[in-house]
Short mmCIF file of C-alpha atoms and ligand atoms in Angstrom, two decimals:
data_model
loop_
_atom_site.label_atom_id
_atom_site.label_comp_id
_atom_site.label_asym_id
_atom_site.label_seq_id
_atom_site.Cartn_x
_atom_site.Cartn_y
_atom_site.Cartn_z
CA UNK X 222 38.79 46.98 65.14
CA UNK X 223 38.03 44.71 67.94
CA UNK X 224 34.11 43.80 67.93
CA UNK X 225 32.31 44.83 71.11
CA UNK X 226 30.80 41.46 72.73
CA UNK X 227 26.99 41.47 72.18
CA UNK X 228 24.95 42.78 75.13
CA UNK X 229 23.09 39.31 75.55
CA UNK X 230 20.21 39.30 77.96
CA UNK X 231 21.49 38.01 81.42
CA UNK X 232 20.17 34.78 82.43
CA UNK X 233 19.30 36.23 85.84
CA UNK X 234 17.67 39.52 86.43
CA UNK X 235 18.82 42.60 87.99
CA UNK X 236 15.95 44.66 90.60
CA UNK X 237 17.08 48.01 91.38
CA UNK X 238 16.14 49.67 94.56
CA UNK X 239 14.79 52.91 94.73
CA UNK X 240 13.79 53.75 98.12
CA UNK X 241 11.49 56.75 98.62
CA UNK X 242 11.90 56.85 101.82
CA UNK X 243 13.84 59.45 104.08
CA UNK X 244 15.21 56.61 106.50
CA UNK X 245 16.39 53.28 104.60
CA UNK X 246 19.64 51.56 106.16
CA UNK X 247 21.18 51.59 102.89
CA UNK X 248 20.73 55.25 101.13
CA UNK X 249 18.59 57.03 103.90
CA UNK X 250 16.81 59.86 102.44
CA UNK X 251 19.05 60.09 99.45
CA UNK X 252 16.21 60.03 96.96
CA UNK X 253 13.24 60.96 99.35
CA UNK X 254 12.95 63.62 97.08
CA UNK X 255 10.41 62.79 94.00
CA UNK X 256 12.56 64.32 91.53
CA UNK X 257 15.58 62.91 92.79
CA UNK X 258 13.87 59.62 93.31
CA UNK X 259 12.55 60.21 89.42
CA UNK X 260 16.00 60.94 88.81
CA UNK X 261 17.75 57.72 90.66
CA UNK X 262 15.48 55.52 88.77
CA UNK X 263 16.11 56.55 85.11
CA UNK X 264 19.62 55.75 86.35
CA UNK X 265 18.90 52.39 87.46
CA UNK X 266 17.26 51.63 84.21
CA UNK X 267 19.83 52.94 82.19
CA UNK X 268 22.37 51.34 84.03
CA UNK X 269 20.83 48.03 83.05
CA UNK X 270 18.22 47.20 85.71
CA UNK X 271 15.59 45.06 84.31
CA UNK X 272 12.87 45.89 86.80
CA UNK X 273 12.98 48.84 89.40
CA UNK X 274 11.23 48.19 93.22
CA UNK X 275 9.65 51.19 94.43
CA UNK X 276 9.29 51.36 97.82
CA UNK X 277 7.81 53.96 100.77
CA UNK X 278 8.29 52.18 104.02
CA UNK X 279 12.04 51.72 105.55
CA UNK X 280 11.71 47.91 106.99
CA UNK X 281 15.41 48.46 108.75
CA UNK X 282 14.36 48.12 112.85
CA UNK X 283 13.88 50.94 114.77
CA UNK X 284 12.50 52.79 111.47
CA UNK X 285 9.14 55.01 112.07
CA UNK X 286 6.12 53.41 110.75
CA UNK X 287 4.05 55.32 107.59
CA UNK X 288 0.86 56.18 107.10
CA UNK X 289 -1.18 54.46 104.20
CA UNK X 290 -1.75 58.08 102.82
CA UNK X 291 1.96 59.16 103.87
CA UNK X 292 3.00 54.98 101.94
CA UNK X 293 0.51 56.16 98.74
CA UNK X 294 1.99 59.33 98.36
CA UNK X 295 5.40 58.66 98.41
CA UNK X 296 5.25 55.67 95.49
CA UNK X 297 2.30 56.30 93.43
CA UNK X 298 3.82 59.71 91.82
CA UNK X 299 6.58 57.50 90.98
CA UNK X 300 5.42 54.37 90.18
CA UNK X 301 2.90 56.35 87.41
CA UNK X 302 5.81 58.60 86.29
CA UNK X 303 7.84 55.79 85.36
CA UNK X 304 5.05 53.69 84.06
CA UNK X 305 5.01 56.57 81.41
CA UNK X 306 8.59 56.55 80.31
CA UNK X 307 9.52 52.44 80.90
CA UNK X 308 8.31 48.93 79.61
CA UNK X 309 10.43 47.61 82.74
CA UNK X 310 8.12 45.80 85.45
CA UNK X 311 7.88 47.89 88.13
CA UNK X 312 7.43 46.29 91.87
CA UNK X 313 6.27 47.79 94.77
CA UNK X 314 7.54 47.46 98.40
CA UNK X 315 5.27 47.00 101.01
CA UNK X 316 3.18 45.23 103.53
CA UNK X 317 -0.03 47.38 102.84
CA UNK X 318 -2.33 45.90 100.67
CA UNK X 319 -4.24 49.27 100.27
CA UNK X 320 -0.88 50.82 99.08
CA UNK X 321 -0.30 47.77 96.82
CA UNK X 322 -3.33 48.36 95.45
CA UNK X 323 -2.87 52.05 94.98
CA UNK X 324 0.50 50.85 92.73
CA UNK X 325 -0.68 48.60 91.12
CA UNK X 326 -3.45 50.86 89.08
CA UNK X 327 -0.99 53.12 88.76
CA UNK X 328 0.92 50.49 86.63
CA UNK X 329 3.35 48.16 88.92
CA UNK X 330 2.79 44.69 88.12
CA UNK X 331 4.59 43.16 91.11
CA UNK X 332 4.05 43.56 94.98
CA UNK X 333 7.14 42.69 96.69
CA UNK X 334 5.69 41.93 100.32
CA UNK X 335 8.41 41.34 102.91
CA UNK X 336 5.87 39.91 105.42
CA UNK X 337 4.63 37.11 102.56
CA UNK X 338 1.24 38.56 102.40
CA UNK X 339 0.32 38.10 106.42
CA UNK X 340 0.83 41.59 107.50
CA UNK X 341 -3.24 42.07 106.96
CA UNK X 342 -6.37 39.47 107.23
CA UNK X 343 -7.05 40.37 103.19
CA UNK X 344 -3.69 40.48 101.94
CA UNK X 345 -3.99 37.03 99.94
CA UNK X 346 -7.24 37.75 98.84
CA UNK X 347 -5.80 41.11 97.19
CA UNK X 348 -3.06 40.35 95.53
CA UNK X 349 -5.35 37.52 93.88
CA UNK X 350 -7.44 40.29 92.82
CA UNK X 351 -4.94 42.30 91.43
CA UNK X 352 -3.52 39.14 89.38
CA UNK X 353 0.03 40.89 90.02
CA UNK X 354 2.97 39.32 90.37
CA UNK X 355 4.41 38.17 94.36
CA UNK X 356 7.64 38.22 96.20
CA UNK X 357 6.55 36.46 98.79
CA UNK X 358 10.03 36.41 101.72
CA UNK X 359 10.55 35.16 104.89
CA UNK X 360 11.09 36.71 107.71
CA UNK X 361 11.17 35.81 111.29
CA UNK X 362 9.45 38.35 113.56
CA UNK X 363 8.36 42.08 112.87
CA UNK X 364 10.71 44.75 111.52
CA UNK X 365 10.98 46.05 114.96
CA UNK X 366 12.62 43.33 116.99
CA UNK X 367 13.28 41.14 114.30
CA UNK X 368 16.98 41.31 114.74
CA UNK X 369 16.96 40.90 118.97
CA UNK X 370 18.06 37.01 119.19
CA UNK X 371 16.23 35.02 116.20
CA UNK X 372 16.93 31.97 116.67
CA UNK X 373 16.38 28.31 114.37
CA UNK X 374 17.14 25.00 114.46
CA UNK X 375 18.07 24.27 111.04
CA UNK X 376 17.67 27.77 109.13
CA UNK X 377 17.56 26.78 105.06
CA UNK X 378 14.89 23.81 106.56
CA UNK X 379 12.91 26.34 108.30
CA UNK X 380 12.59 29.15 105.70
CA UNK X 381 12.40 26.66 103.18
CA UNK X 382 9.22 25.12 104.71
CA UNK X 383 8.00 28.44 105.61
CA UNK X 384 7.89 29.94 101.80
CA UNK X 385 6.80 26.44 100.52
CA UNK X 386 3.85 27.06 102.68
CA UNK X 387 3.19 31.17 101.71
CA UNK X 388 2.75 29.50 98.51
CA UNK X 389 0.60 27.12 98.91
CA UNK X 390 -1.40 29.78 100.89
CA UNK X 391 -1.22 32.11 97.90
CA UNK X 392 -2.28 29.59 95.59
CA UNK X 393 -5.17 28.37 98.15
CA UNK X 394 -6.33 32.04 97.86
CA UNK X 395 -6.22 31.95 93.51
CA UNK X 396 -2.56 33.91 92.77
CA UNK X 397 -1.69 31.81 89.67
CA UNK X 398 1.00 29.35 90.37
CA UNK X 399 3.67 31.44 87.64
CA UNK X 400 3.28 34.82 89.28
CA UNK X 401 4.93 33.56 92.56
CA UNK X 402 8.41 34.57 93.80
CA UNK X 403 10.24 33.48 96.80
CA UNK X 404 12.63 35.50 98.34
CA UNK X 405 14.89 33.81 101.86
CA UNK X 406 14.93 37.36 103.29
CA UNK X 407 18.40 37.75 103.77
CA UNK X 408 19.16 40.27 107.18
CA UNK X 409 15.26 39.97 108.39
CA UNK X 410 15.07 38.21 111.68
CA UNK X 411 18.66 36.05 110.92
CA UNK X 412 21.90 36.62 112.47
CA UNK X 413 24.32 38.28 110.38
CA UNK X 414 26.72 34.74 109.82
CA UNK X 415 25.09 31.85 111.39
CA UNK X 416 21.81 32.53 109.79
CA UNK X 417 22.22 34.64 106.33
CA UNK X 418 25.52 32.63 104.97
CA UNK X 419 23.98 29.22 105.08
CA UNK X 420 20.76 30.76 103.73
CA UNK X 421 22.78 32.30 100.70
CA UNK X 422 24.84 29.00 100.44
CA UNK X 423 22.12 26.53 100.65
CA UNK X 424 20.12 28.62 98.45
CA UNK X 425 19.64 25.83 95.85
CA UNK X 426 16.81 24.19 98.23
CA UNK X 427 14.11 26.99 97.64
CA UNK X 428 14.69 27.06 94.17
CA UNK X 429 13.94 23.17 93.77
CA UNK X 430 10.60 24.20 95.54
CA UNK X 431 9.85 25.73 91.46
CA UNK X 432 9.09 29.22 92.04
CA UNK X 433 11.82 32.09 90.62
CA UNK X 434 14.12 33.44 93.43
CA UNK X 435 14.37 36.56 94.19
CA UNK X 436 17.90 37.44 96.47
CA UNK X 437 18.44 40.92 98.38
CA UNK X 438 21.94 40.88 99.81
CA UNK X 439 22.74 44.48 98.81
CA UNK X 440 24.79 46.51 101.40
CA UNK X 441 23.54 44.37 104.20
CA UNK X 442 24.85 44.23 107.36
CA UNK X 443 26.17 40.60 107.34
CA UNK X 444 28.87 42.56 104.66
CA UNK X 445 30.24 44.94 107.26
CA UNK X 446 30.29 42.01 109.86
CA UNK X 447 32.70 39.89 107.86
CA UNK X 448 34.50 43.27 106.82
CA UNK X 449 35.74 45.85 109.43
CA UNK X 450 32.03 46.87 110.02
CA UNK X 451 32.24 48.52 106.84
CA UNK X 452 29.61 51.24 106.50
CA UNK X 453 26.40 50.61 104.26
CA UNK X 454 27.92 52.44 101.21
CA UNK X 455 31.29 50.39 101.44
CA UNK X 456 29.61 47.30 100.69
CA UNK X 457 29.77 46.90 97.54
CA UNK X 458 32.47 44.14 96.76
CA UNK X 459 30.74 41.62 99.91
CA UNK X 460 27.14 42.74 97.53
CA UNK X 461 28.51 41.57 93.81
CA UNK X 462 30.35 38.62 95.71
CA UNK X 463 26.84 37.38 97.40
CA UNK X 464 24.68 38.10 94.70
CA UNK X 465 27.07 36.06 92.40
CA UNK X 466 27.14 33.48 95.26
CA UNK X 467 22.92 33.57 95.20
CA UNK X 468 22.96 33.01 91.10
CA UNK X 469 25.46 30.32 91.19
CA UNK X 470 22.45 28.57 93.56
CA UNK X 471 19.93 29.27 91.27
CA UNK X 472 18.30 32.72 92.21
CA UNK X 473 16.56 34.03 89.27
CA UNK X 474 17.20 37.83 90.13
CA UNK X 475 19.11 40.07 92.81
CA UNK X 476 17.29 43.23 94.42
CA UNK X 477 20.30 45.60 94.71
CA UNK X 478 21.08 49.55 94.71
CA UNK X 479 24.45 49.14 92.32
CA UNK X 480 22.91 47.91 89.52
CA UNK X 481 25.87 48.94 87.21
CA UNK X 482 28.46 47.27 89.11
CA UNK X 483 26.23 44.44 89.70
CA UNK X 484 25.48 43.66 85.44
CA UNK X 485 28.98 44.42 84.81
CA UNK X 486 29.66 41.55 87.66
CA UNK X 487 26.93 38.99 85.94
CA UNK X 488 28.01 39.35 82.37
CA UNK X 489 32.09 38.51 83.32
CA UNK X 490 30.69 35.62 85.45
CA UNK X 491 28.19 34.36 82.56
CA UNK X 492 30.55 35.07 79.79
CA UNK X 493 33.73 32.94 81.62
CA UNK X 494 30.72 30.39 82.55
CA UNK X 495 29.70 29.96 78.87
CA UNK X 496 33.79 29.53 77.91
CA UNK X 497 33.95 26.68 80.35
CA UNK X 498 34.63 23.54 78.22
CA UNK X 499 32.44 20.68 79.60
CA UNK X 500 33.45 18.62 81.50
CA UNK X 501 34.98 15.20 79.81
CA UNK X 502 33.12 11.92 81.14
CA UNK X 503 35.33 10.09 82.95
CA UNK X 504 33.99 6.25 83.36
CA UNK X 505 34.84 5.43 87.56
N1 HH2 T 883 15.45 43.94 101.62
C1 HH2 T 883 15.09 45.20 101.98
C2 HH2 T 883 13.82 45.69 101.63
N2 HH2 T 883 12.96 44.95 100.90
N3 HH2 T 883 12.45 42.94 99.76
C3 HH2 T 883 12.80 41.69 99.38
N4 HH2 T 883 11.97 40.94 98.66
N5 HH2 T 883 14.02 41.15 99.72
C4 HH2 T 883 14.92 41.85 100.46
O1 HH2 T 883 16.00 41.29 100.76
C5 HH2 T 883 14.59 43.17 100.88
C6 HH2 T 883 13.32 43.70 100.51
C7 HH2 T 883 16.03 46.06 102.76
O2 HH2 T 883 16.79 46.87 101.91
P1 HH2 T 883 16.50 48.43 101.62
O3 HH2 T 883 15.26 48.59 100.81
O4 HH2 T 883 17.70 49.03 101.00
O5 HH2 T 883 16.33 49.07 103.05
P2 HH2 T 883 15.08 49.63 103.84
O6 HH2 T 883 14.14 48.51 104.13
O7 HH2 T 883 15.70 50.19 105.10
O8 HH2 T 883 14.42 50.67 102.98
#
């Protein structure tokens, strides 16, 4: 009988997107549903995701804004139903402190804030309260315009110095130094090549600032731009091939909505990186 290979932990982690939203670019109104949203994330977990994001608010431009109350009551019901059933960290997605709040007593442990914890005058202060974890990710712009002509000098400088300085701000404000994650904000205020591909590629320069990475390339648009303007849900070869891309640099987990493609993806590339004899030293 051949032995099945051991189901080692992965040495980077796998976030899996459940969007409870009706109008996300990448599986609008899918799971908008709370059972089918219930439903999508025992999935995820099963599939292998190590953490799930939970999130209420589309951030794709053009999407209509939500309520606090509208926010709460989409992800609470979800984030306290899967508290109940899961050890996995759940995050939650949003810019609202008050809805952050809301998930986080109803057992999320990590606020994954695409505006790095500006959007309101007390958002530092808050999540330093709540002693959860951070994503903290860069983005230039609001969700709105974001994608009408962002322009940058020298893009991995830029965002580098921009998270680099969200954290010092976070830390100024008393979030403890090993609950921070940065996150370059792949498809938020960057052009599709110019921008996102060096970003991806040069990704080793935020990780030497010390703080895990956290890399969303899923089904982004940047995908469909380099293939036939392939639609959101025939993205999924460009996703595996950036995420991989984003590990090789150092990220220490990829937010994505094909989590079982993307472990089965991780463990080939870990396993054939663990064969690799190394490398003989070769005097010059
Ligand atoms: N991307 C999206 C949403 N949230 N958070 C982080 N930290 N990093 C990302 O790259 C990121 C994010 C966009 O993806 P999705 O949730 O599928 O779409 P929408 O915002 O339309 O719901």
């Amino acid at each position: 009988m051949i032995a099945k290979a051991a189901q080692s932990p992965l040495a980077a982690r796998v976030m899996g997107v459940v969007n409870v939203t009706p109008d996300s670019f990448s599986d609008g109104g899918r799971f908008f549903d709370a059972d089918a949203a219930l439903a999508h994330a025992r999935r995820l977990l099963a599939e292998g995701a190590d953490m799930l994001d939970v999130g209420g608010e589309s951030t794709r431009p053009g999407a209509a804004p939500v309520s606090v109350e509208d926010e709460i009551a989409r992800v609470v019901p979800l984030v306290r139903a899967l508290r109940a059933e899961t050890a996995a960290p759940i995050s939650v997605d949003t810019m609202k402190p008050q809805v952050a709040r809301a998930a986080v007593a109803a057992g999320a442990s990590l606020w994954n804030d695409v505006t790095a914890l500006r959007h309101a005058p007390d958002s530092l202060a808050v999540a330093a309260e709540l002693g959860c974890e951070v994503v903290l990710m860069h983005m230039q712009g609001e969700p709105q315009t974001m994608q009408a002509e962002p322009r940058y000098d020298d893009v991995v400088g830029e965002v580098t110095a921009f998270l680099a300085a969200r954290a010092e701000a976070a830390l100024a404000a008393g979030v403890a130094r090993e609950r921070i994650w940065l996150d370059p904000g792949i498809g938020f205020g960057k052009d599709m090549l110019s921008h996102n591909l060096p970003l991806i590629a040069g990704l080793d320069r935020i990780v030497a600032l010390g703080f895990p990475v956290l890399l969303g390339v899923s089904r982004k648009r940047f995908i469909g731009a380099l293939d036939q303007d392939a639609a959101p849900d025939q993205r999924l070869g460009g996703s595996i091939a950036a995420a991989l891309a984003g590990v090789a640099a150092g990220a220490a987990a990829v937010r994505v909505h094909d989590v079982r493609e993307t472990v089965q993806a991780l463990r080939v590339w870990e396993a054939i990186a663990a064969a690799r004899p190394a490398r003989r030293f070769e005097p010059g």
